[in-house]
Amino acid sequence: MTRRTVTRFAPSPTGLLHLGHAFAAFTAWRAAKTEDGRFLLRIEDIDPTRCKAEFDTALQHDLAWLGLVWDGPLRRQSEHMADYAAALARLEQAGLIYPCFCTRAAIKAEIARAGAAPHLSNEQPEPIYPGICRTLSAAERAARIAHGEVFALRLNVQAALTQTGPLDWHDRNRGRIKARPERFGDIVIARKEMPTSYHLAATLDDHVQGVNLVTRGEDLFEATHIHRLLQALLGLDTPAYAHHRLITDSSGRRFAKRDKALNLAALRERGVAPEAIIAALETGRLDPLLTG
Ligand code: GLU
């Protein structure tokens, strides 16, 4: 028996949806519709400093206007913080999480001292964390936390991989991919002021929502290395992945929230019909929308 495809669109309500978002939503919606599947909506609003209720409302309105109607109730991450805390506690109990008190400057200084090149990748502009706080004693950790020092919680990736062994996943566009989360070092999995992270919340939610096909932009391809590790550590299902290309304007630039004229609300106000937007997304010919 073949499983019905369950896929999702997972925007963060930090601004109005633009054509890049519409393309991501359309790609997921089309995958669900052509495979007799389900298209789900998830609002990724764990960061209260950047997310706004008005953008949450606006994005639902924009999707409905485009006819990209989601199946069943949406999932809003800010309503499920206890789930993420429980997952974090599991990782902590497995001895895989440690508090990190380093500032950005301290991380850079340590990298320079060790003579290593800050290992940067396009998708991860942060330098790889050199592990300064990984070896602090339990007593020192407790003392610094008690002293009120700010900290982030990092995942000990090498220790995690020792527990899971080698991992891989299937990407519909690129085939079988070997997971290499060690390339990103000990990533931040939560912070004192934000007790989860995109990685933890999104990975857990894909499982909870029964997503078996993650459709999202290529800019998140690298994140899948980390998500695959979290799935193995937390006993979550591994969906298939389809990372899609990112659409660009006529000068080859990716759409961003700053391109106000290209958000869906502005196009609507200019009298552009939703059918015209869907047709443009389908054919990839966006120029008539941009100039019309
Ligand atoms: N919330 C993310 C974004 O808006 C997408 C996350 C995902 O699809 O996994 O870029």
Short mmCIF file of C-alpha atoms and ligand atoms in Angstrom, two decimals:
data_model
loop_
_atom_site.label_atom_id
_atom_site.label_comp_id
_atom_site.label_asym_id
_atom_site.label_seq_id
_atom_site.Cartn_x
_atom_site.Cartn_y
_atom_site.Cartn_z
CA MET A 1 0.00 0.00 0.00
CA THR A 2 1.42 3.39 -0.90
CA ARG A 3 1.34 6.05 1.78
CA ARG A 4 -0.43 9.30 1.04
CA THR A 5 1.96 12.19 0.78
CA VAL A 6 1.81 14.59 3.72
CA THR A 7 3.77 17.76 3.15
CA ARG A 8 3.81 21.24 4.59
CA PHE A 9 4.56 24.92 4.28
CA ALA A 10 6.24 26.33 7.39
CA PRO A 11 6.60 30.12 7.24
CA SER A 12 7.81 32.36 10.05
CA PRO A 13 5.49 35.34 10.59
CA THR A 14 8.24 37.94 10.55
CA GLY A 15 6.95 39.89 7.55
CA LEU A 16 4.51 39.73 4.66
CA LEU A 17 4.72 36.76 2.29
CA HIS A 18 6.50 37.48 -0.97
CA LEU A 19 6.79 35.54 -4.20
CA GLY A 20 9.56 33.35 -2.79
CA HIS A 21 7.21 32.16 -0.04
CA ALA A 22 4.40 31.73 -2.54
CA PHE A 23 6.68 29.48 -4.59
CA ALA A 24 7.54 27.35 -1.53
CA ALA A 25 3.87 27.07 -0.57
CA PHE A 26 2.84 26.29 -4.14
CA THR A 27 5.54 23.61 -4.48
CA ALA A 28 4.33 21.86 -1.33
CA TRP A 29 0.66 22.27 -2.24
CA ARG A 30 1.21 20.87 -5.76
CA ALA A 31 3.15 17.86 -4.40
CA ALA A 32 0.23 17.11 -2.09
CA LYS A 33 -2.45 17.62 -4.75
CA THR A 34 -0.77 15.58 -7.49
CA GLU A 35 -0.16 12.72 -5.08
CA ASP A 36 -3.61 12.67 -3.49
CA GLY A 37 -1.97 13.85 -0.31
CA ARG A 38 -2.33 16.44 2.39
CA PHE A 39 -0.93 19.97 2.49
CA LEU A 40 -0.34 21.24 6.03
CA LEU A 41 0.45 24.68 7.40
CA ARG A 42 2.80 25.32 10.30
CA ILE A 43 3.50 28.74 11.73
CA GLU A 44 7.12 28.87 12.94
CA ASP A 45 6.83 31.59 15.56
CA ILE A 46 9.16 30.51 18.35
CA ASP A 47 11.01 33.83 18.35
CA PRO A 48 8.75 36.40 20.07
CA THR A 49 11.15 39.24 19.26
CA ARG A 50 10.74 38.78 15.49
CA CYS A 51 7.29 37.23 15.00
CA LYS A 52 4.07 39.25 14.94
CA ALA A 53 0.44 38.17 15.14
CA GLU A 54 -0.45 40.53 12.28
CA PHE A 55 1.90 38.63 9.93
CA ASP A 56 0.44 35.32 11.11
CA THR A 57 -3.05 36.56 10.14
CA ALA A 58 -1.78 38.09 6.89
CA LEU A 59 -0.06 34.94 5.70
CA GLN A 60 -3.19 32.87 6.23
CA HIS A 61 -5.13 35.43 4.25
CA ASP A 62 -2.56 35.44 1.42
CA LEU A 63 -2.51 31.64 1.16
CA ALA A 64 -6.30 31.46 1.05
CA TRP A 65 -6.38 34.23 -1.57
CA LEU A 66 -3.96 32.22 -3.74
CA GLY A 67 -6.16 29.14 -3.30
CA LEU A 68 -3.39 27.27 -1.45
CA VAL A 69 -5.76 26.01 1.20
CA TRP A 70 -4.29 23.78 3.87
CA ASP A 71 -5.81 20.58 5.21
CA GLY A 72 -6.86 20.34 8.84
CA PRO A 73 -5.94 22.73 11.65
CA LEU A 74 -2.66 24.64 11.37
CA ARG A 75 0.07 24.10 13.96
CA ARG A 76 1.49 27.17 15.65
CA GLN A 77 4.84 26.49 17.31
CA SER A 78 4.46 29.03 20.13
CA GLU A 79 1.56 26.89 21.40
CA HIS A 80 3.76 23.81 21.77
CA MET A 81 6.77 25.00 23.73
CA ALA A 82 6.25 22.21 26.29
CA ASP A 83 6.78 19.61 23.53
CA TYR A 84 10.12 21.17 22.60
CA ALA A 85 11.14 21.38 26.25
CA ALA A 86 10.40 17.66 26.63
CA ALA A 87 12.52 16.82 23.57
CA LEU A 88 15.34 19.00 24.90
CA ALA A 89 15.12 17.25 28.26
CA ARG A 90 15.51 13.91 26.49
CA LEU A 91 18.69 15.09 24.81
CA GLU A 92 19.91 16.44 28.13
CA GLN A 93 19.22 13.12 29.87
CA ALA A 94 21.19 11.37 27.16
CA GLY A 95 24.17 13.57 28.13
CA LEU A 96 24.29 15.28 24.76
CA ILE A 97 23.63 18.90 25.73
CA TYR A 98 25.95 21.35 27.43
CA PRO A 99 25.68 25.02 28.37
CA CYS A 100 27.94 27.35 26.43
CA PHE A 101 28.81 30.74 27.90
CA CYS A 102 30.96 31.96 25.02
CA THR A 103 30.39 35.28 23.33
CA ARG A 104 30.92 35.57 19.58
CA ALA A 105 34.16 37.42 20.28
CA ALA A 106 35.44 34.60 22.53
CA ILE A 107 34.68 32.03 19.84
CA LYS A 108 36.56 34.05 17.21
CA ALA A 109 39.52 34.60 19.54
CA GLU A 110 39.78 30.88 20.31
CA ILE A 111 39.69 30.00 16.61
CA ALA A 112 42.46 32.53 15.94
CA ARG A 113 44.52 31.25 18.90
CA ALA A 114 44.27 27.67 17.71
CA GLY A 115 45.47 28.83 14.29
CA ALA A 116 42.49 27.26 12.55
CA ALA A 117 40.72 28.98 9.70
CA PRO A 118 37.16 29.89 10.70
CA HIS A 119 35.42 27.20 8.77
CA LEU A 120 32.62 28.99 6.99
CA SER A 121 30.09 27.62 4.58
CA ASN A 122 27.59 29.58 2.52
CA GLU A 123 24.66 28.26 4.44
CA GLN A 124 26.25 28.62 7.84
CA PRO A 125 28.01 31.97 8.14
CA GLU A 126 28.81 31.30 11.80
CA PRO A 127 32.25 29.87 12.50
CA ILE A 128 32.31 26.26 13.69
CA TYR A 129 32.23 26.31 17.45
CA PRO A 130 35.67 25.20 18.73
CA GLY A 131 34.24 23.40 21.77
CA ILE A 132 35.48 25.75 24.53
CA CYS A 133 32.65 24.95 26.96
CA ARG A 134 32.32 21.27 26.04
CA THR A 135 34.83 20.23 28.70
CA LEU A 136 33.79 22.46 31.61
CA SER A 137 33.20 20.55 34.81
CA ALA A 138 29.68 20.07 36.15
CA ALA A 139 30.60 22.24 39.14
CA GLU A 140 31.82 25.10 36.97
CA ARG A 141 28.70 24.93 34.79
CA ALA A 142 26.45 25.03 37.83
CA ALA A 143 28.39 27.92 39.35
CA ARG A 144 28.27 30.03 36.20
CA ILE A 145 24.55 29.41 35.71
CA ALA A 146 23.90 30.25 39.38
CA HIS A 147 25.90 33.43 38.86
CA GLY A 148 23.40 34.48 36.20
CA GLU A 149 25.69 34.17 33.18
CA VAL A 150 23.91 34.08 29.82
CA PHE A 151 24.25 30.77 28.05
CA ALA A 152 23.20 28.79 25.02
CA LEU A 153 22.67 25.02 24.98
CA ARG A 154 24.77 23.18 22.43
CA LEU A 155 24.47 19.64 21.10
CA ASN A 156 27.62 17.56 21.47
CA VAL A 157 27.52 16.31 17.89
CA GLN A 158 30.40 13.81 18.11
CA ALA A 159 28.89 12.20 21.19
CA ALA A 160 25.52 12.14 19.46
CA LEU A 161 26.95 10.42 16.38
CA THR A 162 28.61 7.82 18.58
CA GLN A 163 25.13 6.98 19.87
CA THR A 164 23.40 6.92 16.49
CA GLY A 165 26.05 5.58 14.09
CA PRO A 166 26.05 6.66 10.42
CA LEU A 167 22.83 8.18 9.05
CA ASP A 168 21.43 9.10 5.69
CA TRP A 169 18.26 10.43 4.09
CA HIS A 170 16.56 10.47 0.71
CA ASP A 171 16.26 13.69 -1.22
CA ARG A 172 13.91 13.42 -4.19
CA ASN A 173 16.06 15.72 -6.27
CA ARG A 174 19.52 14.56 -5.22
CA GLY A 175 19.05 10.92 -4.18
CA ARG A 176 20.55 9.26 -1.12
CA ILE A 177 22.47 11.74 1.04
CA LYS A 178 24.91 10.77 3.77
CA ALA A 179 24.21 12.87 6.88
CA ARG A 180 27.28 14.81 8.00
CA PRO A 181 26.11 16.95 10.93
CA GLU A 182 29.69 17.08 12.25
CA ARG A 183 30.42 19.65 9.54
CA PHE A 184 28.50 22.21 11.55
CA GLY A 185 30.11 21.54 14.90
CA ASP A 186 28.18 21.65 18.18
CA ILE A 187 25.16 23.63 17.04
CA VAL A 188 23.03 25.73 19.39
CA ILE A 189 19.88 23.76 20.10
CA ALA A 190 18.27 26.16 22.59
CA ARG A 191 18.98 29.32 24.54
CA LYS A 192 18.17 30.42 28.02
CA GLU A 193 15.73 33.00 26.65
CA MET A 194 14.43 30.78 23.83
CA PRO A 195 14.21 27.19 25.10
CA THR A 196 14.20 25.63 21.62
CA SER A 197 15.58 26.36 18.16
CA TYR A 198 14.40 26.16 14.58
CA HIS A 199 16.17 22.80 14.22
CA LEU A 200 14.58 21.17 17.25
CA ALA A 201 11.07 22.58 16.77
CA ALA A 202 10.86 21.92 13.02
CA THR A 203 12.20 18.37 13.30
CA LEU A 204 9.84 17.47 16.09
CA ASP A 205 6.86 19.07 14.37
CA ASP A 206 7.41 17.28 11.08
CA HIS A 207 7.10 14.04 13.05
CA VAL A 208 4.12 15.16 15.13
CA GLN A 209 2.28 16.39 12.03
CA GLY A 210 2.94 13.12 10.20
CA VAL A 211 4.88 14.86 7.45
CA ASN A 212 6.45 12.28 5.14
CA LEU A 213 7.71 14.70 2.50
CA VAL A 214 9.50 17.87 3.57
CA THR A 215 9.35 20.41 0.74
CA ARG A 216 11.41 23.51 1.35
CA GLY A 217 13.94 25.75 -0.32
CA GLU A 218 17.47 24.75 -1.17
CA ASP A 219 18.73 27.28 1.35
CA LEU A 220 17.68 24.80 4.04
CA PHE A 221 19.33 21.75 2.46
CA GLU A 222 22.28 21.88 4.88
CA ALA A 223 19.96 22.02 7.89
CA THR A 224 18.75 18.53 6.99
CA HIS A 225 22.09 17.07 8.15
CA ILE A 226 21.23 18.30 11.63
CA HIS A 227 17.56 17.34 11.43
CA ARG A 228 18.46 13.78 10.47
CA LEU A 229 20.64 13.50 13.57
CA LEU A 230 17.87 14.86 15.81
CA GLN A 231 15.42 12.35 14.33
CA ALA A 232 17.74 9.48 15.22
CA LEU A 233 18.36 10.80 18.75
CA LEU A 234 14.68 11.42 19.50
CA GLY A 235 13.26 8.33 17.78
CA LEU A 236 11.37 10.38 15.18
CA ASP A 237 10.33 9.30 11.67
CA THR A 238 12.55 10.34 8.79
CA PRO A 239 10.54 11.91 5.98
CA ALA A 240 11.70 12.15 2.38
CA TYR A 241 12.97 15.58 1.35
CA ALA A 242 12.49 17.72 -1.74
CA HIS A 243 14.57 20.88 -1.54
CA HIS A 244 13.40 23.13 -4.32
CA ARG A 245 15.23 25.88 -6.17
CA LEU A 246 14.78 29.44 -4.97
CA ILE A 247 13.07 31.76 -7.38
CA THR A 248 14.73 35.03 -8.19
CA ASP A 249 13.81 38.34 -9.75
CA SER A 250 14.92 39.23 -13.27
CA SER A 251 18.35 40.33 -12.02
CA GLY A 252 18.90 36.94 -10.33
CA ARG A 253 18.33 38.21 -6.79
CA ARG A 254 16.39 36.11 -4.31
CA PHE A 255 13.18 37.63 -3.03
CA ALA A 256 13.44 38.97 0.47
CA LYS A 257 11.14 40.61 2.95
CA ARG A 258 12.67 44.00 2.12
CA ASP A 259 11.32 43.84 -1.48
CA LYS A 260 8.05 45.39 -0.43
CA ALA A 261 6.66 45.79 -3.94
CA LEU A 262 6.84 42.05 -4.48
CA ASN A 263 4.89 40.90 -1.50
CA LEU A 264 1.56 39.28 -2.20
CA ALA A 265 -0.44 42.04 -0.53
CA ALA A 266 1.16 44.65 -2.81
CA LEU A 267 0.50 42.53 -5.90
CA ARG A 268 -3.12 42.13 -4.82
CA GLU A 269 -3.47 45.87 -4.32
CA ARG A 270 -2.08 46.42 -7.80
CA GLY A 271 -4.95 44.32 -9.12
CA VAL A 272 -2.90 41.22 -9.99
CA ALA A 273 -5.19 38.18 -9.97
CA PRO A 274 -4.24 35.14 -7.85
CA GLU A 275 -4.55 32.95 -10.98
CA ALA A 276 -1.85 35.06 -12.64
CA ILE A 277 0.47 34.49 -9.71
CA ILE A 278 -0.15 30.74 -9.69
CA ALA A 279 0.44 30.62 -13.45
CA ALA A 280 3.69 32.54 -13.03
CA LEU A 281 4.84 30.20 -10.26
CA GLU A 282 3.96 27.19 -12.38
CA THR A 283 5.86 28.35 -15.45
CA GLY A 284 8.63 30.17 -13.58
CA ARG A 285 8.00 33.27 -15.70
CA LEU A 286 7.66 35.96 -13.09
CA ASP A 287 8.58 39.01 -15.12
CA PRO A 288 5.01 39.95 -16.12
CA LEU A 289 4.14 40.17 -12.41
CA LEU A 290 7.14 42.28 -11.57
CA THR A 291 6.65 44.85 -14.26
CA GLY A 292 2.85 44.78 -14.72
N1 GLU B 1 10.40 28.67 8.85
C1 GLU B 1 11.38 28.47 7.83
C2 GLU B 1 11.42 29.68 6.92
O1 GLU B 1 10.49 30.46 6.92
C3 GLU B 1 11.11 27.23 6.98
C4 GLU B 1 11.40 26.00 7.72
C5 GLU B 1 11.24 24.68 6.97
O2 GLU B 1 10.58 24.63 5.92
O3 GLU B 1 11.76 23.70 7.49
O4 GLU B 1 12.39 29.85 6.21
#
